[in-house]
Coordinates of C-alpha atoms and ligand atoms in Angstrom, one line a residue:
M24 CA 136.6 108.0 104.8
M25 CA 136.3 104.8 102.3
I26 CA 133.3 102.8 103.1
R27 CA 133.9 99.5 102.3
Q28 CA 131.7 96.3 101.6
P29 CA 132.8 93.0 104.2
Q30 CA 133.7 89.6 103.2
N31 CA 130.5 87.1 103.6
E32 CA 131.2 83.3 104.1
S33 CA 129.7 81.4 101.1
R34 CA 126.7 79.7 101.1
R35 CA 124.6 77.1 99.2
I36 CA 120.8 79.0 97.8
M37 CA 118.1 77.3 96.3
I38 CA 116.6 79.7 93.5
A39 CA 112.3 78.7 93.8
N40 CA 110.7 80.1 91.2
R41 CA 111.7 79.9 87.3
G42 CA 111.6 83.0 84.5
E43 CA 113.6 86.1 84.7
I44 CA 113.8 86.3 88.2
A45 CA 114.9 83.0 88.3
S46 CA 118.0 84.3 86.6
R47 CA 118.3 87.4 88.2
V48 CA 118.2 85.8 91.3
A49 CA 121.1 83.2 90.4
K50 CA 123.6 85.7 89.2
A51 CA 123.5 88.1 92.3
C52 CA 124.3 84.9 94.5
R53 CA 126.9 84.2 92.1
E54 CA 128.3 87.1 92.9
L55 CA 128.5 87.5 96.3
G56 CA 130.6 83.9 96.3
H57 CA 127.3 81.5 97.3
T58 CA 127.0 79.0 95.4
P59 CA 123.5 79.4 92.6
I60 CA 121.2 76.8 92.7
G61 CA 118.6 76.1 90.3
L62 CA 115.2 73.7 89.8
W63 CA 113.6 72.3 86.7
T64 CA 110.5 71.3 86.2
D65 CA 109.5 68.4 83.3
N66 CA 108.5 71.0 80.7
E67 CA 110.9 74.1 81.4
P68 CA 115.0 72.2 80.9
E69 CA 116.1 73.8 79.3
A70 CA 114.8 77.1 81.3
T71 CA 117.4 80.8 80.8
H72 CA 118.6 80.5 84.2
L73 CA 119.7 76.9 84.6
Q74 CA 123.5 78.7 82.9
F75 CA 123.7 81.2 85.7
C76 CA 122.8 78.3 88.3
D77 CA 126.1 76.4 89.1
E78 CA 124.3 73.5 90.5
W79 CA 120.6 72.0 89.0
V80 CA 117.5 70.0 90.5
H81 CA 114.7 68.2 88.8
L82 CA 111.8 69.7 89.9
E83 CA 109.2 66.4 88.6
G84 CA 106.3 67.1 87.3
A85 CA 105.0 70.0 85.2
S86 CA 101.8 71.9 86.7
N87 CA 102.3 74.7 89.0
A88 CA 100.8 72.3 91.7
E89 CA 103.6 70.0 90.7
T90 CA 106.0 72.0 91.0
Y91 CA 106.8 75.3 92.4
L92 CA 103.7 75.8 94.1
N93 CA 105.0 72.7 96.2
P94 CA 106.0 73.4 99.9
E95 CA 106.6 69.8 100.7
K96 CA 108.3 69.5 97.5
I97 CA 110.6 72.1 97.5
L98 CA 111.6 71.3 101.3
K99 CA 112.4 68.2 100.6
I100 CA 115.1 68.2 97.2
A101 CA 116.2 71.6 99.9
K102 CA 117.2 69.0 102.6
E103 CA 118.8 67.3 100.7
N104 CA 120.9 69.1 98.2
N105 CA 122.1 70.8 101.5
V106 CA 120.8 73.7 100.7
H107 CA 121.3 76.6 103.5
A108 CA 119.3 79.6 102.5
I109 CA 116.2 79.7 99.7
H110 CA 115.0 82.3 97.1
P111 CA 111.7 82.6 97.0
G112 CA 111.4 85.5 94.1
Y113 CA 107.9 87.0 93.5
G114 CA 104.8 84.3 93.2
F115 CA 104.5 80.9 93.4
L116 CA 105.5 80.9 97.9
S117 CA 107.6 84.1 98.1
E118 CA 104.7 85.3 100.3
N119 CA 104.2 81.4 101.9
A120 CA 104.4 82.9 105.8
D121 CA 103.8 79.2 106.5
F122 CA 106.4 78.3 104.2
A123 CA 108.6 80.4 105.1
R124 CA 108.0 79.1 109.2
T125 CA 108.7 74.9 107.4
L126 CA 112.1 75.8 106.0
E127 CA 113.2 78.1 109.3
A128 CA 112.0 75.1 111.3
N129 CA 114.4 73.0 108.5
G130 CA 116.7 75.1 109.3
I131 CA 117.0 77.0 106.6
T132 CA 116.7 80.7 105.7
F133 CA 113.7 82.2 104.3
I134 CA 115.4 85.0 102.2
G135 CA 112.6 87.9 102.9
P136 CA 111.8 88.8 106.1
N137 CA 110.3 87.2 109.1
T138 CA 106.9 85.3 109.1
E139 CA 105.2 87.1 111.4
A140 CA 105.8 89.9 108.9
I141 CA 104.6 87.9 105.7
R142 CA 101.3 86.8 107.9
V143 CA 100.1 90.4 109.4
M144 CA 100.9 92.2 105.4
G145 CA 99.9 88.9 103.2
D146 CA 96.1 90.2 104.4
K147 CA 94.7 93.4 103.7
A148 CA 92.5 94.0 106.6
I149 CA 95.1 92.7 109.7
S150 CA 98.0 95.4 107.5
K151 CA 95.1 98.1 107.3
R152 CA 93.9 98.4 110.8
L153 CA 97.6 97.8 111.1
A154 CA 98.5 101.1 109.2
N155 CA 95.9 102.3 111.1
E156 CA 98.0 101.6 114.5
A157 CA 100.8 103.0 113.6
G158 CA 99.1 106.2 112.4
V159 CA 99.4 105.8 108.3
P160 CA 96.3 106.7 106.7
T161 CA 94.5 104.5 104.8
V162 CA 92.0 104.3 102.2
P163 CA 88.5 105.5 103.5
G164 CA 85.9 102.2 104.5
T165 CA 86.3 99.4 106.9
D166 CA 89.4 97.4 108.1
T167 CA 88.2 94.0 109.0
A168 CA 86.3 91.7 106.7
V169 CA 82.2 92.4 106.3
P170 CA 80.1 89.6 107.6
T171 CA 77.3 89.5 105.3
V172 CA 75.9 91.6 101.8
E173 CA 73.9 93.5 104.2
E174 CA 76.3 95.7 106.0
A175 CA 78.2 95.7 102.9
V176 CA 75.6 98.1 101.9
R177 CA 75.2 100.0 105.0
I178 CA 78.7 100.8 105.1
S179 CA 78.5 102.0 101.2
N180 CA 75.9 103.9 101.9
D181 CA 78.3 105.6 104.8
I182 CA 81.3 106.0 102.8
G183 CA 79.4 107.0 99.2
Y184 CA 80.7 105.3 95.2
P185 CA 81.7 103.9 93.8
V186 CA 83.6 101.8 96.6
L187 CA 85.7 98.5 96.0
L188 CA 84.9 94.6 97.2
K189 CA 88.8 93.5 97.7
A190 CA 89.4 89.8 99.0
V191 CA 91.9 90.6 102.0
A192 CA 93.5 87.6 100.5
G193 CA 93.8 89.0 97.3
G194 CA 97.4 89.6 94.8
G195 CA 97.8 90.6 91.3
G196 CA 95.3 93.0 90.9
R197 CA 92.8 90.1 91.4
G198 CA 89.1 90.2 93.4
M199 CA 88.4 93.3 93.4
R200 CA 85.5 95.0 91.7
A201 CA 84.6 98.3 91.8
C202 CA 80.5 99.1 92.2
E203 CA 78.3 102.7 91.4
S204 CA 75.5 101.9 93.5
E205 CA 73.7 100.3 96.1
A206 CA 71.9 97.6 93.8
D207 CA 75.9 96.9 92.3
V208 CA 77.2 96.1 96.0
R209 CA 73.7 93.3 96.1
A210 CA 74.5 91.9 93.1
N211 CA 78.7 91.4 92.9
F212 CA 79.1 91.0 97.4
E213 CA 78.3 86.4 96.6
A214 CA 80.5 86.8 93.7
V215 CA 83.0 88.5 94.7
G216 CA 83.5 86.2 97.9
R217 CA 83.2 83.4 96.0
E218 CA 85.9 84.5 93.5
S219 CA 88.3 85.1 96.5
L220 CA 87.8 82.1 97.9
A221 CA 88.2 79.8 95.5
A222 CA 91.1 82.0 94.4
F223 CA 92.8 82.6 97.8
N224 CA 91.6 80.2 100.2
N225 CA 89.6 83.3 101.6
G226 CA 86.3 84.3 101.6
D227 CA 86.5 87.4 103.7
L228 CA 86.1 91.1 101.9
L229 CA 86.9 94.7 102.8
V230 CA 85.0 97.6 101.7
E231 CA 86.7 100.8 100.6
K232 CA 85.5 103.9 98.7
L233 CA 87.5 103.8 95.3
I234 CA 89.5 106.8 94.7
L235 CA 88.7 108.6 91.2
N236 CA 91.5 108.2 88.7
P237 CA 94.8 107.6 91.6
R238 CA 98.7 107.1 91.1
H239 CA 99.9 103.8 92.6
V240 CA 102.3 105.2 94.0
E241 CA 105.4 102.4 95.8
V242 CA 108.0 102.7 98.6
Q243 CA 110.9 100.8 98.3
I244 CA 112.1 99.7 101.9
L245 CA 115.0 97.8 102.7
A246 CA 116.1 96.5 106.2
D247 CA 118.0 94.3 107.9
K248 CA 117.9 92.1 110.5
K249 CA 119.8 94.6 113.7
G250 CA 116.7 96.8 113.0
N251 CA 117.8 99.4 110.6
I252 CA 114.9 100.4 108.3
F253 CA 115.8 102.2 104.8
H254 CA 113.6 103.6 102.3
F255 CA 114.8 104.2 98.3
F256 CA 112.4 106.4 97.4
E257 CA 109.2 105.3 95.1
R258 CA 108.3 104.7 91.4
E259 CA 104.7 105.1 90.6
C260 CA 103.1 102.4 88.4
S261 CA 99.6 104.1 87.4
V262 CA 99.9 102.6 83.8
Q263 CA 97.5 99.2 84.8
R264 CA 95.3 97.4 83.5
R265 CA 92.6 94.1 85.0
H266 CA 94.6 96.3 87.6
Q267 CA 97.7 94.7 87.1
K268 CA 100.7 97.0 86.2
I269 CA 102.2 97.6 83.0
I270 CA 104.4 100.3 82.9
E271 CA 107.2 101.3 85.7
E272 CA 108.7 104.8 86.4
A273 CA 111.2 106.4 89.5
P274 CA 110.7 108.2 90.5
S275 CA 107.4 109.3 90.2
P276 CA 106.9 112.0 87.5
F277 CA 102.8 112.7 89.5
I278 CA 105.4 113.5 92.2
G279 CA 107.9 115.6 90.2
N280 CA 109.8 118.4 92.5
D281 CA 107.7 118.2 95.5
E282 CA 110.2 117.3 97.8
A283 CA 107.8 118.2 101.1
V284 CA 106.0 115.0 99.0
R285 CA 108.2 112.0 98.2
Q286 CA 109.6 112.5 102.2
D287 CA 106.6 112.2 104.1
L288 CA 105.4 109.7 101.4
C289 CA 109.6 107.4 101.7
E290 CA 108.9 108.9 106.0
T291 CA 105.6 106.8 105.8
A292 CA 106.8 103.8 104.9
V293 CA 109.7 103.9 107.1
K294 CA 106.9 104.2 110.0
L295 CA 105.0 100.8 109.0
A296 CA 108.0 99.1 108.1
K297 CA 109.0 99.7 112.2
A298 CA 105.6 98.6 112.8
V299 CA 105.8 95.2 112.1
D300 CA 110.0 95.0 112.7
Y301 CA 110.3 95.2 109.4
D302 CA 113.3 93.1 107.4
S303 CA 114.9 92.2 104.2
A304 CA 113.1 94.2 100.9
G305 CA 109.7 94.8 100.9
T306 CA 107.4 97.9 99.5
V307 CA 105.0 99.6 101.0
E308 CA 101.8 100.3 98.7
F309 CA 100.2 103.6 98.4
I310 CA 97.4 105.4 95.9
M311 CA 97.7 109.0 95.1
A312 CA 94.7 111.2 95.3
E313 CA 94.5 114.7 92.5
D314 CA 95.1 116.2 95.6
K315 CA 98.0 114.5 96.4
S316 CA 97.1 113.5 99.1
F317 CA 98.1 109.5 99.3
Y318 CA 96.4 106.0 101.4
F319 CA 98.4 103.3 102.0
L320 CA 97.1 100.0 99.2
E321 CA 98.8 97.1 100.9
M322 CA 102.9 95.7 101.6
N323 CA 104.0 93.0 99.5
T324 CA 106.5 91.3 101.7
R325 CA 108.6 90.4 98.7
I326 CA 111.3 91.5 95.7
Q327 CA 108.9 93.2 93.2
V328 CA 108.8 92.8 89.8
E329 CA 109.2 96.3 88.9
H330 CA 112.8 96.5 91.4
P331 CA 115.1 96.8 88.8
I332 CA 114.0 101.0 88.2
T333 CA 114.9 101.8 91.8
E334 CA 118.8 100.0 90.7
E335 CA 118.8 102.0 88.5
I336 CA 118.5 105.4 90.2
T337 CA 120.0 105.0 93.2
G338 CA 123.3 101.9 91.8
M339 CA 121.8 100.1 94.9
D340 CA 121.6 95.8 94.1
L341 CA 118.1 94.5 95.8
I342 CA 119.0 91.7 95.7
V343 CA 122.4 91.5 96.7
C344 CA 120.5 93.7 100.0
M345 CA 118.1 90.7 100.5
I346 CA 120.5 87.9 100.5
Q347 CA 122.7 89.7 102.7
S348 CA 120.2 90.7 105.3
A349 CA 118.3 87.3 105.7
L350 CA 122.1 85.4 106.1
G351 CA 122.9 88.5 108.9
D352 CA 125.3 90.0 106.6
E353 CA 126.3 93.8 107.3
L354 CA 124.5 94.6 104.1
G355 CA 126.7 97.9 104.1
I356 CA 124.6 101.1 104.8
P357 CA 125.7 103.4 107.2
S358 CA 123.0 105.8 107.3
Q359 CA 119.8 106.7 104.8
E360 CA 121.7 109.9 103.2
F361 CA 124.0 106.8 102.3
I362 CA 120.6 106.5 99.5
T363 CA 120.2 108.6 96.8
R364 CA 119.5 109.3 93.4
T365 CA 120.0 110.5 90.1
G366 CA 118.0 110.2 87.2
H367 CA 114.8 108.9 86.1
A368 CA 114.1 105.3 85.1
I369 CA 111.1 103.5 83.2
E370 CA 110.3 99.6 82.8
C371 CA 107.7 97.9 80.5
R372 CA 106.8 94.1 80.8
I373 CA 107.6 92.5 77.9
C374 CA 104.7 89.9 77.9
A375 CA 102.7 87.6 75.5
E376 CA 99.5 88.6 74.9
D377 CA 97.8 90.0 72.9
P378 CA 98.7 94.1 72.4
I379 CA 94.9 95.6 71.3
T380 CA 92.9 92.7 73.8
M381 CA 95.3 92.5 76.7
L382 CA 95.1 88.3 77.5
P383 CA 97.6 86.1 77.4
A384 CA 98.5 84.8 74.3
P385 CA 100.7 81.7 74.7
G386 CA 103.1 80.6 71.7
L387 CA 106.3 79.5 70.6
V388 CA 109.3 81.4 70.2
T389 CA 111.2 81.2 66.6
G390 CA 113.4 84.2 66.6
F391 CA 115.0 86.5 69.1
E392 CA 117.3 89.4 68.9
T393 CA 117.8 93.0 71.1
N394 CA 119.4 96.1 69.2
F395 CA 119.1 98.5 72.9
P396 CA 120.9 101.4 73.0
Q397 CA 123.4 102.8 76.0
G398 CA 121.1 103.1 79.1
T399 CA 118.6 100.4 78.3
R400 CA 119.0 96.8 80.6
F401 CA 116.5 93.5 79.6
D402 CA 116.2 91.3 82.4
H403 CA 114.4 87.7 80.6
C404 CA 113.9 83.8 80.5
M405 CA 113.9 83.9 76.4
Y406 CA 115.6 82.2 73.8
K407 CA 115.0 80.5 70.7
G408 CA 112.5 77.9 71.1
L409 CA 111.5 78.7 74.6
E410 CA 107.6 78.0 74.9
V411 CA 105.2 79.9 76.7
T412 CA 101.9 78.0 78.2
P413 CA 98.8 79.7 79.2
D414 CA 100.4 77.9 82.7
F415 CA 103.9 80.8 84.0
D416 CA 102.9 84.3 84.1
P417 CA 102.9 85.2 80.6
M418 CA 105.6 87.8 81.8
V419 CA 108.8 87.1 79.0
G420 CA 111.4 90.0 80.2
K421 CA 111.9 93.4 81.7
L422 CA 112.9 96.4 78.9
V423 CA 114.5 98.8 81.7
C424 CA 116.0 102.0 80.6
K425 CA 117.9 104.6 82.2
G426 CA 118.2 108.8 81.4
I427 CA 119.3 112.1 83.2
V428 CA 116.0 113.4 83.1
R429 CA 112.8 111.3 82.6
D430 CA 112.8 113.1 78.3
V431 CA 116.2 110.6 78.1
A432 CA 114.7 107.8 79.2
L433 CA 111.5 107.6 77.1
R434 CA 113.5 108.7 74.3
K435 CA 115.5 105.6 75.0
M436 CA 113.3 103.9 76.2
R437 CA 111.8 104.2 71.8
A438 CA 114.9 102.6 70.8
A439 CA 114.9 100.2 73.1
L440 CA 111.7 98.9 72.1
D441 CA 112.3 99.3 68.6
G442 CA 115.4 97.0 68.9
L443 CA 113.9 93.9 70.9
F444 CA 112.9 91.6 67.5
I445 CA 111.2 88.6 69.5
E446 CA 109.6 86.7 66.3
G447 CA 107.3 83.7 66.7
L448 CA 105.5 85.4 69.7
K449 CA 102.8 87.7 69.7
T450 CA 103.8 90.1 72.7
N451 CA 102.9 93.6 73.8
K452 CA 105.6 95.9 72.2
P453 CA 102.9 97.5 69.8
L454 CA 101.0 98.7 73.2
L455 CA 103.8 100.0 73.9
K456 CA 104.8 101.5 71.5
E457 CA 101.5 103.5 71.1
I458 CA 101.8 104.1 74.5
L459 CA 105.2 105.5 74.4
K460 CA 105.1 107.7 72.2
E461 CA 100.1 109.4 73.3
E462 CA 101.1 112.7 74.8
K463 CA 99.9 112.2 77.5
F464 CA 102.1 109.7 79.4
C465 CA 105.0 111.8 77.2
E466 CA 103.8 114.9 79.6
G467 CA 103.1 112.5 82.7
D468 CA 100.2 113.6 83.2
Y469 CA 98.4 110.3 83.6
S470 CA 96.5 107.6 86.4
T471 CA 94.7 103.5 86.7
S472 CA 91.9 104.0 84.1
Y473 CA 95.2 105.6 81.4
I474 CA 94.9 102.6 79.3
K475 CA 90.7 102.7 80.3
E476 CA 90.5 106.6 79.1
I477 CA 92.8 107.1 76.9
A478 CA 92.6 103.9 74.9
P479 CA 96.7 103.7 73.2
Q480 CA 95.2 99.6 72.2
D481 CA 93.3 101.7 69.7
K482 CA 95.8 102.7 67.3
V483 CA 97.6 99.5 67.8
D484 CA 99.5 98.7 65.2
T485 CA 100.9 95.2 64.2
S486 CA 102.9 94.9 61.4
F487 CA 105.6 93.7 62.4
N488 CA 109.5 95.2 60.9
H489 CA 110.4 92.1 58.9
H490 CA 113.8 94.3 57.3
R491 CA 114.5 95.3 60.7
F492 CA 114.8 91.8 62.2
Y493 CA 116.4 90.6 59.2
T494 CA 118.7 93.8 59.3
V495 CA 119.7 92.3 62.4
L496 CA 119.7 88.5 61.9
A497 CA 121.9 88.9 59.3
G498 CA 124.2 91.0 61.5
V499 CA 124.5 88.6 64.3
E500 CA 125.3 86.6 61.6
A501 CA 127.6 88.3 60.1
R502 CA 129.6 89.5 62.8
R503 CA 129.8 85.1 64.2
M504 CA 131.3 84.1 60.5
G505 CA 133.8 86.8 62.1
I506 CA 132.9 89.9 58.9
Ligands
LIG616 P1 104.5 93.7 92.1 O1 103.3 93.2 92.8 O2 105.5 92.9 92.1 O3 104.3 94.9 91.3 P2 103.0 91.8 90.8 O4 102.1 92.6 92.1 O5 102.2 91.7 89.0 O6 103.8 92.5 90.5 O7 102.8 90.1 90.9 C1 104.5 89.4 90.5 C2 103.7 88.2 90.1 O8 103.6 87.9 91.7 C3 102.8 88.0 88.4 O9 103.5 87.3 88.7 C4 100.9 88.0 90.4 O10 100.7 87.1 88.8 C5 102.0 87.7 91.4 N1 101.3 87.3 92.7 C6 101.4 88.2 93.0 N2 99.9 88.0 94.7 C7 99.4 86.8 94.0 C8 98.4 86.1 95.2 N3 98.4 86.7 96.1 N4 98.4 85.0 94.6 C9 99.0 84.4 92.8 N5 99.7 85.4 92.4 C10 100.3 86.5 92.6
LIG617 P1 97.7 93.6 94.6 O1 97.3 93.3 95.4 O2 96.2 92.8 93.9 O3 98.7 94.3 93.9 P2 96.2 96.6 95.6 O4 95.7 96.2 96.7 O5 97.9 96.3 95.1 O6 95.6 94.7 95.3 O7 95.8 97.1 94.6 C1 96.9 96.9 93.0 C2 95.3 97.7 92.4 O8 93.7 98.8 92.2 C3 96.2 99.2 92.8 O9 97.2 100.1 92.1 C4 94.9 100.5 92.2 O10 95.3 100.5 90.5 C5 94.3 99.6 92.1 N1 92.8 100.0 93.8 C6 92.6 99.0 94.7 N2 93.0 99.8 95.6 C7 92.1 100.8 95.5 C8 90.8 101.3 95.4 N3 89.9 101.7 96.9 N4 90.3 103.2 94.9 C9 91.1 103.2 93.3 N5 92.3 102.1 93.2 C10 92.1 101.0 93.8
LIG618 MG1 99.3 95.4 95.9

């Protein structure tokens, strides 16, 4: 039997985001025959994503608060432009349940899950309670906000040190503090609460056991509005700095060929998604201990940065599916068995940051060329003249390589990094190159403590290969001149 993709009606879709994800969404809209509408702000009139949009609207202002984090302004523009649906990308308003609700109230489709799912999963305490109720294992500790430092100390003494103080509303790796002792909890409790209140408008904290040398493993979920929930296998994102991912791969090298663990993990993620009547794309994140027991961390009710590696091993387009799901169109996925995987994919986040300190390094791109091996995908927002400001996420691109097995994907990634030339801007490329040749990483033997323990940043070589860069430029120039 031939499985066909049903045709959909053409819609006007606005993208309330910038950077690489805005381009990615615009291309998916065009592919489906929708009209992608891009937004440009005062300081980014030449943003890359605009070239993939069919219409452009000025989102006046420069700061995030005036632009992509301004739900009223975005709603007003959407109404003025007869927008049928909004894709929020990741970050910004993507996990803002109030925004999604307001859109729906105005007859505009939010391309994401139902607002109730966003609300409950956006709170690390509520979602942990829900996971517990659904029989999904969670990290030992509390699943309600801890009201006082005395209570935090009592719980910590109970579960044993080290513990983690964690903001219920945290995200992006922020709002977390590890504590080694009772004195540490006493010293940090109030401060983490205060910082979380300032950053997330909510100072509530959980106390949980800090799992030592864990792996971060997550499961991609996709669901439609008819109750069909599928998983797209797992990704491993254990190479992290400041609790933020830098390199991700699929499948997880830690799970390896342990199909029983893989199936258990994926089915657990689906069970949780079912418990919240999930629809759209989403990710259930877990932390996996050294004995491969796993605990629910959080659910991200949006498309994630690292979604391309899942697309590479499954051949599915998650953004396309997300749009189809939100618009009530058919996904064209007959059953879970339809989703299979082959090979191995790896993603490196290319960030405008110092490769040794790993701190953001804003700057101006004075030259940009690529010369990639077969099997490479670069989702990015780069162009000569791009100014990376401290306002925006320092991530300027995602380099993705696929190979039939992990070693091949790694080999291709080394070649791809060598073929990525960014002049002017300081990036983490030298650090990524160092990791890609480091023994433990190449063996797949690493945990979330990798950067701290192995310290690949100490070996970084920051010399810029001008010879290679200009050879590539000369080649490009020669092609332009028809030589
Ligand atoms: P992912 O979860 O998709 O792997 P990140 O955790 O890096 O990737 O988050 C994606 C983007 O969203 C980043 O730009 C991050 O800074 C931002 N982000 C995520 N959650 C929050 C939050 N609660 N507050 C502010 N920014 C957030
Ligand atoms: P965020 O919303 O910021 O992404 P997460 O709960 O997903 O927060 O945690 C981010 C990272 O912090 C995880 O990938 C992991 O490295 C670390 N982490 C979180 N909870 C724990 C824990 N209980 N023990 C050890 N590491 C943890
Ligand atoms: Mg997370």
